Amino acid sequence: MVTRRKYSLPNCTLILEGLSEAGATRENPSVLSVLVNAECHLQGYPQPLGGGRDFLESLVRVTSRYAQEILSGVRVPPSEDSPPEIVRLAPLDNHLHRLTALTDPDGASLGGTPRHLDLTSVQLFDLVEAIDQFLEDSCALPDWSLELQPISRKEANTGQPLVQRAAPALLGVSSLAAAALVLSFLPVPKEIRRPEEPVPQSSNSEVLEGSQANAGTGEPPTPPTPAEPAATPSPVASPSEDEDKKSDEKPASTDDLPKTLDTAEEITDPTKLNTLQQFLRQQIIAKSDAKITPESDLVYRVNVGQDGSVLGYKPENQAAKDYSGDTPLTGLRYVPTEGGTATAESYGDFRVVFKPNGQPEISPWKGYSGKPSPAPEITDDAELGRLAAKTREQIYEKWTIEPIFENPLEFRVGVTEDGTIVEYSPINQPAYDYEGETPLAELRQYQESFVEKDGEIQQKPLAQFKVVFTPRGIVEISPVRGW
Amino acid sequence: MVSTISTDRTKPAILSGLRDIPIATEGCPRRTRTQIDLILLALEALNLKGSEDILALSKQLELQGIIKNRVVLWQLRSTNPWRRFSQRRPLTQAEAKALVTIACQLARRWTVPIRQLLQEYDKLQQAQAPIDKSPHLSYYLERFRKHFRSRMNPSRSGVIAYKADEKLNELGMKLLAQLLFCTGTSGAQRLWVSLFDGEV
């Protein structure tokens, strides 16, 4: 017997046609148990999408997954191993969602060529709801049900370069050491030396000056000097762990081990570390209004959560101890208002050195395990043209003083896609000398170069321009990579 | 503490549609906590007496074993690390389920305005017109920004990203679209599972 089920929403109607098997469903003979044809009518598109079981399965699977991505914001690119889907969904720039129905792999066509249907959020929701109503309906394909699974950490990461993780045993050691570190503002016995670092020291432990990590320069690593008191796991950690259990009753000033830090994962991925390093650098520079001028280097070990918050820090030499409280780090440490310490799911471990000349140097405590990917860059010509114009406009607006220099000043300027100047550096000597004559410092907004996505700090893509201020008051802008 | 209450009251039948998600950490991950609070914040921006509604629904759905009163509700929501007075306590899955269930019920109650606002937004987008052309949308977004700014800690890095009005508007619109997906037949299950994307 032929049976038809229809699910109508304002923007979407799903119609299933099939057969009901009398034997299997005696109590309710109208149950659609074998699907013959499925049709999906969407408002604004006269011709419906349609197909057999494969089409419906693909439609349900893909739409359901996409709805989940909208809810979580976690997108998973289709894996190469999975068979191609008949139906696809992808976001468009203008808040629309493109539903594509392809000819199926067997060559049977679904209404000819692939069809694109651009849906608004409300239309897409109606499609999802039609599917959900069908899945809830015990009179249609009762063996189908809504199967929802959270996207795994692994799947969610496939879009990014894989984290080069250290061996698990090593992670165990380092997270223990880090655990000890964060709580152990307790005095550390002087005679205890730093244990042999089990990590092969990276060949490109770098001290950041410019915005790019100059990985691969072959510079010797700068391992912690043996004279430094070290955070050692065993003797310090055990008593402190006991204290942690009572930590809830303690005032905010004590530095407790954040509860999750012993389970928190240390970030070893060079790109992520590099991003955190730059974020930390910018935070420190932004806080540097109270300039400290130490007579010797102040060395601190600083833990930064994946969202860029400073979880804790520890002076690593006597001078650092003396100055502790006077450095920008004090103001940066994130202290939850109700007391205790901030927690994070993963963290980066950094060495921060305040130099007598005032310039902080920041590098990963254990160096880099590989080369960080270069910062994402805007390369589209049209986009570069638009941003160049926007940058020029901003500069002219603020550059009101008569030029007093005689030679052109050349700068490299990094601009985000919304036209914000987030970094710049002088290229030639006059630019160094007359930097203050330009409005770049006033225009630059450090904090705009990062964005938090899913609790992680990420770098925004930048357009890199060469900006020249001429003595005649003209601003020339060109992309660093050329047009 | 919730754990001292008899198991029957902490496992109301209405939550049984949401299954436990196997996660390694004690309590819900950070993104889960933030997202639940933001969803509720968007609902409050839609409706003048949002927080009253949450408490009333908690009673109606017999979730009082979990959300006893206003203070507990505030504590649960303040497990969102972005909050000014962020709470250090964990958010258990049962507590999160209760909040998700309430949020989805409220969203369903507000299906019509949610759809209308999103349709107005689509029209403005197509006409490339600014949001303030729609008084309804402007009103929602203004309330959303106000709620967000008064409750979130502006020095948290996650919050810094929303300093500009436009960024907050984008977040408000994103949450509104997410609320729409909460209104459906399986909205609560969909929202619940999505909260753990990338966390298992």
XYZ file of C-alpha atoms in Angstrom:
683
model
C 0.000 0.000 0.000
C 1.328 3.423 -0.953
C 1.611 5.874 1.897
C 2.492 9.532 1.976
C 3.706 11.641 4.892
C 4.009 15.390 4.755
C 5.768 17.796 7.148
C 4.869 21.417 6.481
C 6.693 24.425 7.820
C 6.287 28.006 6.569
C 9.372 27.790 4.346
C 9.850 24.098 3.824
C 7.697 21.086 3.086
C 9.120 17.589 3.263
C 7.084 14.884 1.550
C 7.898 11.210 1.913
C 6.285 8.575 -0.242
C 6.621 4.882 0.272
C 5.072 1.581 1.034
C 3.631 0.280 4.218
C 4.329 -3.325 4.980
C 1.216 -4.798 6.442
C 2.963 -7.695 8.147
C 5.442 -5.742 10.154
C 3.014 -3.174 11.427
C -0.317 -4.837 11.931
C -1.599 -2.420 14.559
C -0.972 0.562 12.363
C -1.057 -0.355 8.683
C -0.334 3.161 7.485
C 3.234 3.226 8.757
C 5.579 4.179 5.962
C 8.261 1.556 6.233
C 9.880 1.499 2.789
C 10.824 4.816 1.280
C 10.310 5.215 -2.443
C 10.714 8.932 -2.908
C 11.492 11.992 -0.805
C 10.766 15.536 -1.887
C 11.896 18.713 -0.233
C 10.115 21.898 -1.259
C 11.742 25.141 -0.235
C 10.065 28.509 -0.341
C 11.264 30.574 -3.269
C 12.413 27.560 -5.300
C 9.606 26.205 -7.488
C 11.375 22.941 -8.244
C 11.745 20.639 -5.248
C 14.846 18.653 -4.389
C 14.167 14.987 -4.489
C 15.555 11.506 -4.496
C 15.427 8.127 -2.926
C 16.728 6.776 0.338
C 20.306 7.880 -0.317
C 19.169 11.417 -0.902
C 17.079 11.500 2.262
C 19.858 9.963 4.335
C 22.316 12.523 3.055
C 19.855 15.382 3.587
C 19.201 14.311 7.179
C 22.849 13.717 8.013
C 24.223 16.893 6.440
C 21.470 19.215 7.635
C 21.632 17.861 11.131
C 25.368 18.289 11.317
C 25.176 21.789 9.895
C 22.531 22.802 12.433
C 24.901 21.626 15.121
C 27.690 23.737 13.662
C 25.447 26.779 13.786
C 24.697 26.114 17.426
C 28.280 25.489 18.461
C 30.260 27.521 15.961
C 32.585 24.524 15.588
C 32.968 23.759 11.917
C 34.385 20.514 10.651
C 35.574 20.362 7.070
C 34.338 17.215 5.321
C 36.854 14.471 5.853
C 38.613 13.036 2.825
C 37.849 9.475 3.878
C 34.097 9.859 4.114
C 32.076 9.142 0.968
C 30.903 12.223 -0.924
C 27.519 13.508 0.173
C 24.649 14.013 -2.263
C 23.624 17.070 -0.293
C 25.975 19.744 0.957
C 25.560 22.806 3.099
C 28.017 25.639 3.483
C 27.817 29.155 4.874
C 27.937 32.111 2.506
C 29.335 35.510 3.447
C 25.985 37.265 3.527
C 24.458 35.234 6.383
C 22.937 32.799 3.915
C 23.460 29.068 3.766
C 24.050 27.330 0.466
C 22.335 23.993 0.067
C 23.781 22.076 -2.861
C 22.298 18.876 -4.232
C 24.767 16.958 -6.391
C 24.208 14.134 -8.775
C 24.697 11.037 -6.753
C 27.823 8.906 -7.038
C 26.072 6.198 -9.082
C 25.566 8.681 -11.858
C 21.827 8.870 -11.380
C 21.026 12.515 -11.572
C 18.878 14.420 -9.150
C 17.135 16.743 -11.496
C 20.165 17.152 -13.754
C 23.043 19.458 -12.823
C 23.963 20.280 -9.216
C 21.505 22.739 -7.766
C 22.281 25.570 -5.404
C 19.654 26.867 -3.033
C 20.609 29.815 -0.872
C 18.672 29.712 2.355
C 18.187 32.271 5.093
C 18.570 31.132 8.695
C 14.808 30.904 9.045
C 14.491 28.784 5.901
C 17.296 26.553 7.035
C 15.650 26.156 10.415
C 12.391 25.132 8.764
C 14.267 22.452 6.873
C 15.854 21.203 10.103
C 12.482 21.272 11.822
C 10.776 19.342 8.999
C 13.480 16.704 9.361
C 13.125 16.608 13.134
C 9.367 16.220 12.874
C 9.835 13.353 10.444
C 12.360 11.667 12.733
C 9.978 12.011 15.685
C 7.107 10.632 13.661
C 6.563 6.986 14.528
C 4.473 6.528 11.379
C 7.344 7.207 8.999
C 10.463 5.087 8.727
C 10.288 4.149 12.424
C 13.795 2.709 12.317
C 15.216 6.188 11.686
C 16.003 8.363 14.645
C 17.857 11.538 15.426
C 21.445 10.674 16.206
C 23.433 13.512 17.641
C 27.060 13.312 18.681
C 29.331 16.092 19.852
C 32.180 16.716 17.439
C 35.300 15.240 18.950
C 38.332 17.293 19.854
C 40.228 15.469 17.136
C 37.674 16.214 14.420
C 37.437 19.822 15.512
C 41.177 20.153 15.104
C 41.479 18.644 11.654
C 41.119 22.020 10.008
C 44.259 23.299 11.672
C 47.798 22.065 11.446
C 48.128 19.126 13.728
C 49.568 19.838 17.119
C 52.961 18.310 17.332
C 52.518 16.793 20.691
C 55.385 15.659 22.790
C 55.371 12.071 23.974
C 52.752 11.494 26.659
C 55.335 10.618 29.275
C 57.065 13.900 28.678
C 53.807 15.793 28.937
C 53.253 14.164 32.269
C 56.571 15.448 33.518
C 56.178 18.926 32.173
C 52.651 19.433 33.387
C 53.723 18.314 36.817
C 56.579 20.757 36.722
C 54.191 23.446 35.577
C 51.764 22.527 38.305
C 54.536 22.956 40.806
C 55.504 26.195 39.194
C 52.186 27.906 39.414
C 51.732 27.246 43.080
C 55.310 27.350 44.148
C 55.897 30.915 44.971
C 57.169 29.110 48.013
C 60.909 29.305 48.371
C 62.659 26.648 46.385
C 65.683 24.984 47.918
C 68.691 26.592 46.288
C 70.716 23.437 45.889
C 68.154 21.727 43.764
C 69.134 22.038 40.176
C 66.789 22.046 37.281
C 66.386 18.429 36.178
C 67.777 17.502 32.816
C 65.274 18.740 30.302
C 63.878 15.654 28.594
C 62.850 17.699 25.564
C 65.350 17.940 22.767
C 66.032 21.650 22.977
C 64.591 23.431 20.055
C 67.090 24.874 17.680
C 65.134 28.045 17.260
C 64.243 29.302 20.667
C 63.728 32.846 19.686
C 63.384 36.138 21.373
C 60.646 38.056 19.784
C 61.381 41.464 18.462
C 59.464 41.728 15.247
C 56.082 40.198 14.739
C 57.308 37.166 12.837
C 59.031 34.389 14.636
C 62.415 34.089 13.051
C 62.371 30.369 13.326
C 65.079 28.420 11.619
C 67.770 30.997 12.011
C 69.966 28.425 13.645
C 70.532 30.582 16.674
C 71.625 28.609 19.663
C 68.872 28.042 22.186
C 68.882 30.007 25.375
C 68.227 27.357 27.972
C 67.658 28.465 31.526
C 70.993 28.955 33.173
C 71.949 26.254 35.643
C 72.242 28.774 38.457
C 68.560 29.490 38.417
C 66.495 27.959 41.132
C 64.250 25.499 39.407
C 60.708 24.401 39.808
C 61.097 20.802 40.730
C 58.124 18.527 40.852
C 58.442 16.367 43.899
C 59.563 18.219 47.015
C 57.554 21.337 46.340
C 54.493 19.936 44.769
C 53.346 17.480 47.384
C 52.737 19.788 50.334
C 51.198 22.331 48.045
C 48.721 19.855 46.662
C 47.410 19.410 50.136
C 47.020 23.114 50.442
C 45.115 23.225 47.239
C 42.382 21.133 48.734
C 41.778 23.832 51.268
C 42.211 26.574 48.754
C 38.571 27.583 48.687
C 38.820 29.075 52.136
C 41.970 31.001 51.390
C 42.083 34.644 50.447
C 42.731 35.680 46.889
C 46.260 36.791 47.552
C 47.641 33.309 47.926
C 48.730 31.650 44.779
C 46.959 28.384 44.618
C 47.363 25.734 42.067
C 44.419 26.184 39.757
C 42.368 23.051 40.061
C 42.389 22.257 36.415
C 46.028 22.975 35.797
C 47.151 19.506 36.717
C 44.764 18.244 34.081
C 45.438 21.169 31.771
C 47.405 20.448 28.686
C 50.580 22.269 27.896
C 50.495 23.889 24.497
C 53.367 22.707 22.326
C 52.025 23.542 18.893
C 54.501 26.173 17.587
C 51.829 28.273 15.892
C 49.605 28.428 18.945
C 52.592 29.143 21.179
C 53.717 31.900 18.866
C 50.267 33.490 18.912
C 50.114 33.370 22.696
C 53.639 34.766 22.858
C 52.697 37.750 20.732
C 49.493 38.278 22.649
C 51.425 38.245 25.924
C 53.941 40.660 24.478
C 51.237 43.077 23.470
C 49.572 42.829 26.852
C 52.875 43.578 28.566
C 53.627 46.508 26.289
C 50.136 47.883 26.824
C 50.685 47.750 30.590
C 54.142 49.285 30.448
C 53.148 52.858 31.271
C 54.793 52.512 34.658
C 58.275 52.003 33.209
C 60.615 49.906 35.258
C 64.314 50.347 34.803
C 66.036 47.399 36.439
C 69.827 47.318 36.668
C 69.924 43.722 35.513
C 67.645 41.301 33.667
C 64.468 40.285 35.458
C 63.559 36.742 34.500
C 60.045 35.406 35.049
C 58.337 32.192 34.125
C 54.791 32.940 33.018
C 51.876 30.615 32.317
C 49.276 31.832 29.878
C 45.898 30.134 29.305
C 44.712 29.288 25.794
C 42.537 32.398 25.888
C 45.558 34.595 26.563
C 44.915 35.238 30.252
C 47.956 35.237 32.503
C 47.331 32.389 34.935
C 50.405 32.800 37.073
C 54.036 33.803 37.056
C 57.091 33.193 39.115
C 60.317 35.164 39.488
C 63.278 33.131 38.313
C 66.172 35.179 39.635
C 66.870 37.396 42.629
C 66.413 40.638 40.725
C 63.043 39.398 39.493
C 62.064 38.642 43.092
C 63.048 42.125 44.181
C 61.036 43.731 41.440
C 58.121 41.336 41.704
C 55.004 43.427 42.018
C 56.448 46.299 40.000
C 56.369 44.669 36.585
C 53.387 44.822 34.229
C 52.834 41.146 35.002
C 51.229 42.055 38.323
C 48.389 43.848 36.647
C 47.973 41.181 34.016
C 47.479 38.166 36.207
C 43.863 37.216 35.932
C 42.368 36.899 39.381
C 38.781 35.749 39.538
C 36.845 38.184 41.690
C 35.727 35.606 44.190
C 39.328 34.717 44.914
C 41.497 31.775 44.058
C 43.235 31.462 40.755
C 42.144 31.328 37.179
C 41.976 28.003 35.475
C 42.400 26.928 31.899
C 42.099 23.829 29.781
C 45.492 24.351 28.217
C 48.311 26.797 28.688
C 51.574 28.011 27.267
C 54.742 28.229 29.344
C 56.883 31.325 28.694
C 60.058 33.014 29.771
C 59.721 36.765 30.098
C 62.820 38.900 30.593
C 62.590 42.599 31.430
C 65.815 44.205 30.231
C 67.514 47.278 31.680
C 66.648 49.036 28.411
C 62.964 48.477 29.070
C 62.287 46.111 26.191
C 60.685 42.862 27.356
C 61.879 39.656 25.723
C 59.481 36.761 25.557
C 60.103 33.205 24.446
C 58.560 29.796 25.087
C 60.105 28.261 28.187
C 60.993 25.089 26.341
C 61.639 26.700 22.994
C 59.750 25.851 19.862
C 59.271 22.241 18.783
C 58.959 23.357 15.188
C 58.427 26.315 12.970
C 55.250 28.276 13.625
C 53.083 28.810 10.564
C 53.377 32.355 9.273
C 50.685 34.747 10.451
C 47.618 34.587 8.229
C 47.811 37.244 5.537
C 45.279 39.017 3.380
C 46.425 38.610 -0.228
C 43.351 39.273 -2.323
C 44.080 42.235 -4.625
C 40.654 43.809 -4.384
C 40.745 43.509 -0.619
C 44.248 44.999 -0.501
C 43.071 47.909 -2.625
C 40.161 48.596 -0.317
C 42.338 48.365 2.789
C 45.059 50.557 1.283
C 42.479 53.274 0.678
C 41.097 52.914 4.171
C 44.554 53.055 5.719
C 45.508 56.127 3.717
C 42.311 57.863 4.754
C 42.935 57.199 8.448
C 46.497 58.427 8.239
C 45.600 61.638 6.422
C 42.875 62.321 8.923
C 45.322 62.229 11.830
C 48.443 63.530 10.129
C 47.945 67.228 10.615
C 51.420 68.488 11.541
C 53.755 69.944 8.944
C 56.515 67.481 8.057
C 59.892 68.526 9.460
C 61.899 65.670 7.930
C 63.793 65.879 4.677
C 63.763 62.249 3.549
C 60.809 59.904 3.066
C 59.889 57.777 6.098
C 59.203 54.160 5.228
C 57.182 51.860 7.471
C 55.751 48.395 7.266
C 52.165 48.490 8.518
C 49.861 45.547 9.330
C 46.147 46.149 8.873
C 43.221 43.880 9.786
C 40.383 43.228 7.377
C 38.286 45.954 8.966
C 41.036 48.478 8.339
C 42.495 48.732 11.829
C 46.245 49.354 12.018
C 47.520 46.807 14.511
C 51.265 46.863 13.991
C 53.944 48.866 12.301
C 57.698 49.021 12.170
C 60.110 51.515 10.642
C 61.963 50.255 7.574
C 64.555 53.005 7.043
C 66.607 55.166 9.373
C 64.610 58.394 8.907
C 61.510 56.406 9.848
C 63.192 55.439 13.145
C 64.231 58.996 13.802
C 60.950 60.686 12.956
C 58.460 58.021 13.992
C 56.928 60.486 16.423
C 56.057 62.827 13.569
C 53.614 60.280 12.166
C 50.201 59.405 13.554
C 50.984 55.658 13.448
C 51.420 55.234 17.201
C 48.117 56.974 17.771
C 46.328 54.875 15.174
C 47.745 51.514 16.144
C 45.432 49.280 18.157
C 47.455 46.317 19.388
C 44.580 44.426 20.910
C 42.692 44.354 17.613
C 45.149 41.936 16.053
C 43.766 39.035 18.045
C 40.429 37.418 18.211
C 39.175 34.864 20.674
C 37.606 31.914 18.977
C 36.254 28.979 20.951
C 38.183 30.142 23.980
C 41.476 30.340 22.121
C 43.415 33.364 21.092
C 44.005 33.526 17.372
C 45.710 35.984 15.083
C 43.553 37.857 12.638
C 44.737 37.830 9.041
C 46.618 41.011 8.196
C 47.297 42.962 5.058
C 50.925 44.110 5.033
C 51.590 47.494 3.520
C 54.617 49.634 2.900
C 53.623 53.146 3.941
C 55.830 56.069 2.932
C 55.478 59.559 4.406
C 57.085 62.064 2.057
C 58.521 65.437 3.120
C 55.901 67.066 0.920
C 53.134 65.657 3.063
C 52.074 62.821 0.762
C 51.324 59.288 2.004
C 52.147 56.477 -0.416
C 50.814 53.016 0.239
C 51.562 49.751 -1.517
C 51.258 46.107 -0.484
C 54.563 44.703 0.761
C 54.137 41.748 -1.586
C 53.417 44.080 -4.526
C 50.209 44.425 -6.500
C 25.082 21.874 47.566
C 23.211 19.939 44.983
C 24.846 16.684 45.972
C 23.115 16.675 49.340
C 19.698 16.666 47.772
C 18.067 13.320 47.151
C 18.829 11.828 43.764
C 15.212 11.946 42.658
C 15.140 15.698 42.740
C 18.428 16.112 40.940
C 17.370 13.779 38.151
C 14.019 15.132 37.043
C 12.372 13.138 34.266
C 12.341 16.128 31.958
C 16.127 16.004 31.715
C 16.220 12.357 30.663
C 16.016 13.358 26.987
C 19.478 14.847 27.348
C 22.083 12.177 27.762
C 25.256 12.491 29.796
C 28.225 13.437 27.678
C 31.425 11.596 28.546
C 33.976 14.298 29.250
C 37.218 14.101 31.148
C 36.895 17.250 33.201
C 34.879 17.698 36.334
C 31.899 19.798 35.381
C 31.203 21.329 32.002
C 33.938 22.791 29.803
C 34.439 26.511 29.577
C 32.779 27.023 26.200
C 29.711 25.152 27.422
C 29.405 27.458 30.435
C 29.872 30.592 28.375
C 27.425 29.556 25.690
C 24.626 28.629 28.109
C 24.928 31.980 29.844
C 24.961 33.873 26.542
C 21.882 32.033 25.271
C 20.059 33.024 28.451
C 21.336 36.575 28.084
C 19.883 36.771 24.570
C 16.563 35.488 25.902
C 16.598 38.187 28.548
C 17.232 40.778 25.867
C 14.155 39.514 24.023
C 11.934 39.615 27.011
C 11.719 42.219 29.723
C 11.109 39.743 32.498
C 13.485 37.056 31.337
C 14.986 36.107 34.663
C 11.554 35.893 36.347
C 10.532 33.567 33.538
C 13.554 31.373 34.100
C 12.691 30.931 37.767
C 8.995 30.417 37.063
C 9.808 27.772 34.477
C 12.197 26.078 36.845
C 9.266 25.612 39.212
C 6.877 24.617 36.470
C 9.266 22.016 35.038
C 10.019 20.729 38.545
C 13.648 21.664 38.272
C 13.686 23.349 41.673
C 15.841 20.554 43.044
C 18.569 22.012 40.845
C 17.683 25.685 40.480
C 16.320 26.469 43.901
C 16.271 30.220 43.826
C 17.605 33.362 42.244
C 20.964 33.082 43.986
C 21.576 29.560 42.720
C 20.529 30.622 39.228
C 23.001 33.471 39.385
C 25.731 31.163 40.655
C 25.141 28.667 37.881
C 25.170 31.334 35.209
C 28.258 32.915 36.710
C 30.272 29.780 36.021
C 30.661 31.549 32.674
C 34.328 32.616 32.821
C 33.512 35.888 31.044
C 31.390 37.118 33.939
C 32.477 39.993 36.149
C 31.870 37.837 39.189
C 32.797 34.565 37.619
C 32.246 31.642 39.982
C 34.919 29.098 40.491
C 32.497 26.268 41.189
C 32.028 23.700 38.433
C 28.793 23.478 36.489
C 27.581 19.876 36.621
C 25.925 18.280 33.631
C 22.623 18.049 35.535
C 22.746 21.788 36.209
C 23.656 22.520 32.614
C 20.811 20.304 31.398
C 18.352 22.182 33.593
C 19.485 25.523 32.147
C 19.355 24.163 28.592
C 15.861 22.786 29.115
C 14.627 26.089 30.474
C 16.329 28.075 27.719
C 14.762 25.948 25.006
C 11.292 26.157 26.565
C 11.615 29.920 26.753
C 12.909 30.093 23.192
C 9.922 28.080 22.020
C 7.595 30.447 23.827
C 9.257 33.294 21.927
C 9.347 31.580 18.534
C 7.308 34.262 16.773
C 9.420 37.295 17.741
C 12.624 35.322 17.124
C 11.518 34.455 13.606
C 10.326 37.992 12.943
C 13.575 39.546 14.081
C 15.628 37.166 11.955
C 13.447 37.810 8.919
C 13.784 41.553 9.383
C 17.525 41.090 9.665
C 17.629 39.078 6.421
C 15.683 41.805 4.658
C 18.058 44.485 5.899
C 21.031 42.384 4.828
C 19.628 41.949 1.346
C 18.896 45.654 1.052
C 22.313 46.369 2.611
C 20.520 48.639 5.038
C 21.796 49.359 8.546
C 20.238 47.625 11.542
C 18.789 50.837 12.968
C 16.284 50.830 10.115
C 14.448 48.218 12.128
C 13.217 49.512 15.490
C 12.548 45.984 16.737
C 16.011 44.758 15.935
C 17.622 47.885 17.340
C 15.678 47.465 20.536
C 16.723 43.840 20.952
C 20.366 44.582 20.178
C 20.452 47.611 22.444
C 19.158 45.538 25.325
C 21.542 42.734 24.483
C 24.545 45.077 24.485
C 23.448 46.603 27.754
C 23.045 43.224 29.453
C 26.320 41.987 28.049
C 28.329 45.033 29.100
C 26.865 45.226 32.572
C 27.615 41.586 33.346
C 30.781 40.618 31.524
C 34.271 41.438 32.679
C 35.681 43.840 30.072
C 39.274 42.848 30.791
C 38.750 39.183 29.886
C 40.222 38.484 26.504
C 37.035 36.793 25.321
C 35.088 39.919 26.154
C 37.606 42.416 24.731
C 36.732 41.121 21.270
C 33.214 42.514 21.731
C 34.197 46.030 22.669
C 32.696 47.601 19.569
C 28.931 47.869 19.151
C 29.079 46.129 15.777
C 30.870 43.130 17.245
C 28.307 42.833 20.002
C 25.511 43.190 17.479
C 27.006 40.339 15.478
C 27.096 38.219 18.612
C 23.515 39.174 19.423
C 22.384 38.150 15.939
C 24.355 34.910 16.068
C 22.686 34.049 19.370
C 19.279 34.923 17.952
C 19.813 32.456 15.081
C 20.966 29.865 17.614
C 17.824 30.512 19.672
C 15.735 29.769 16.598
C 17.293 26.312 16.398
C 16.426 25.839 20.073
C 12.726 26.338 19.368
C 12.354 23.166 17.333
C 11.041 19.684 18.093
C 14.520 18.475 19.024
C 15.903 21.880 19.932
C 17.005 20.943 23.434
C 18.868 17.823 22.271
C 20.512 19.768 19.484
C 21.615 22.586 21.759
C 22.783 20.172 24.433
C 24.980 18.088 22.155
C 26.375 21.170 20.401
C 27.616 22.512 23.727
C 30.240 19.772 23.772
C 31.481 20.112 20.198
C 35.231 19.902 20.210
C 35.296 18.931 23.882
C 34.968 15.140 23.810
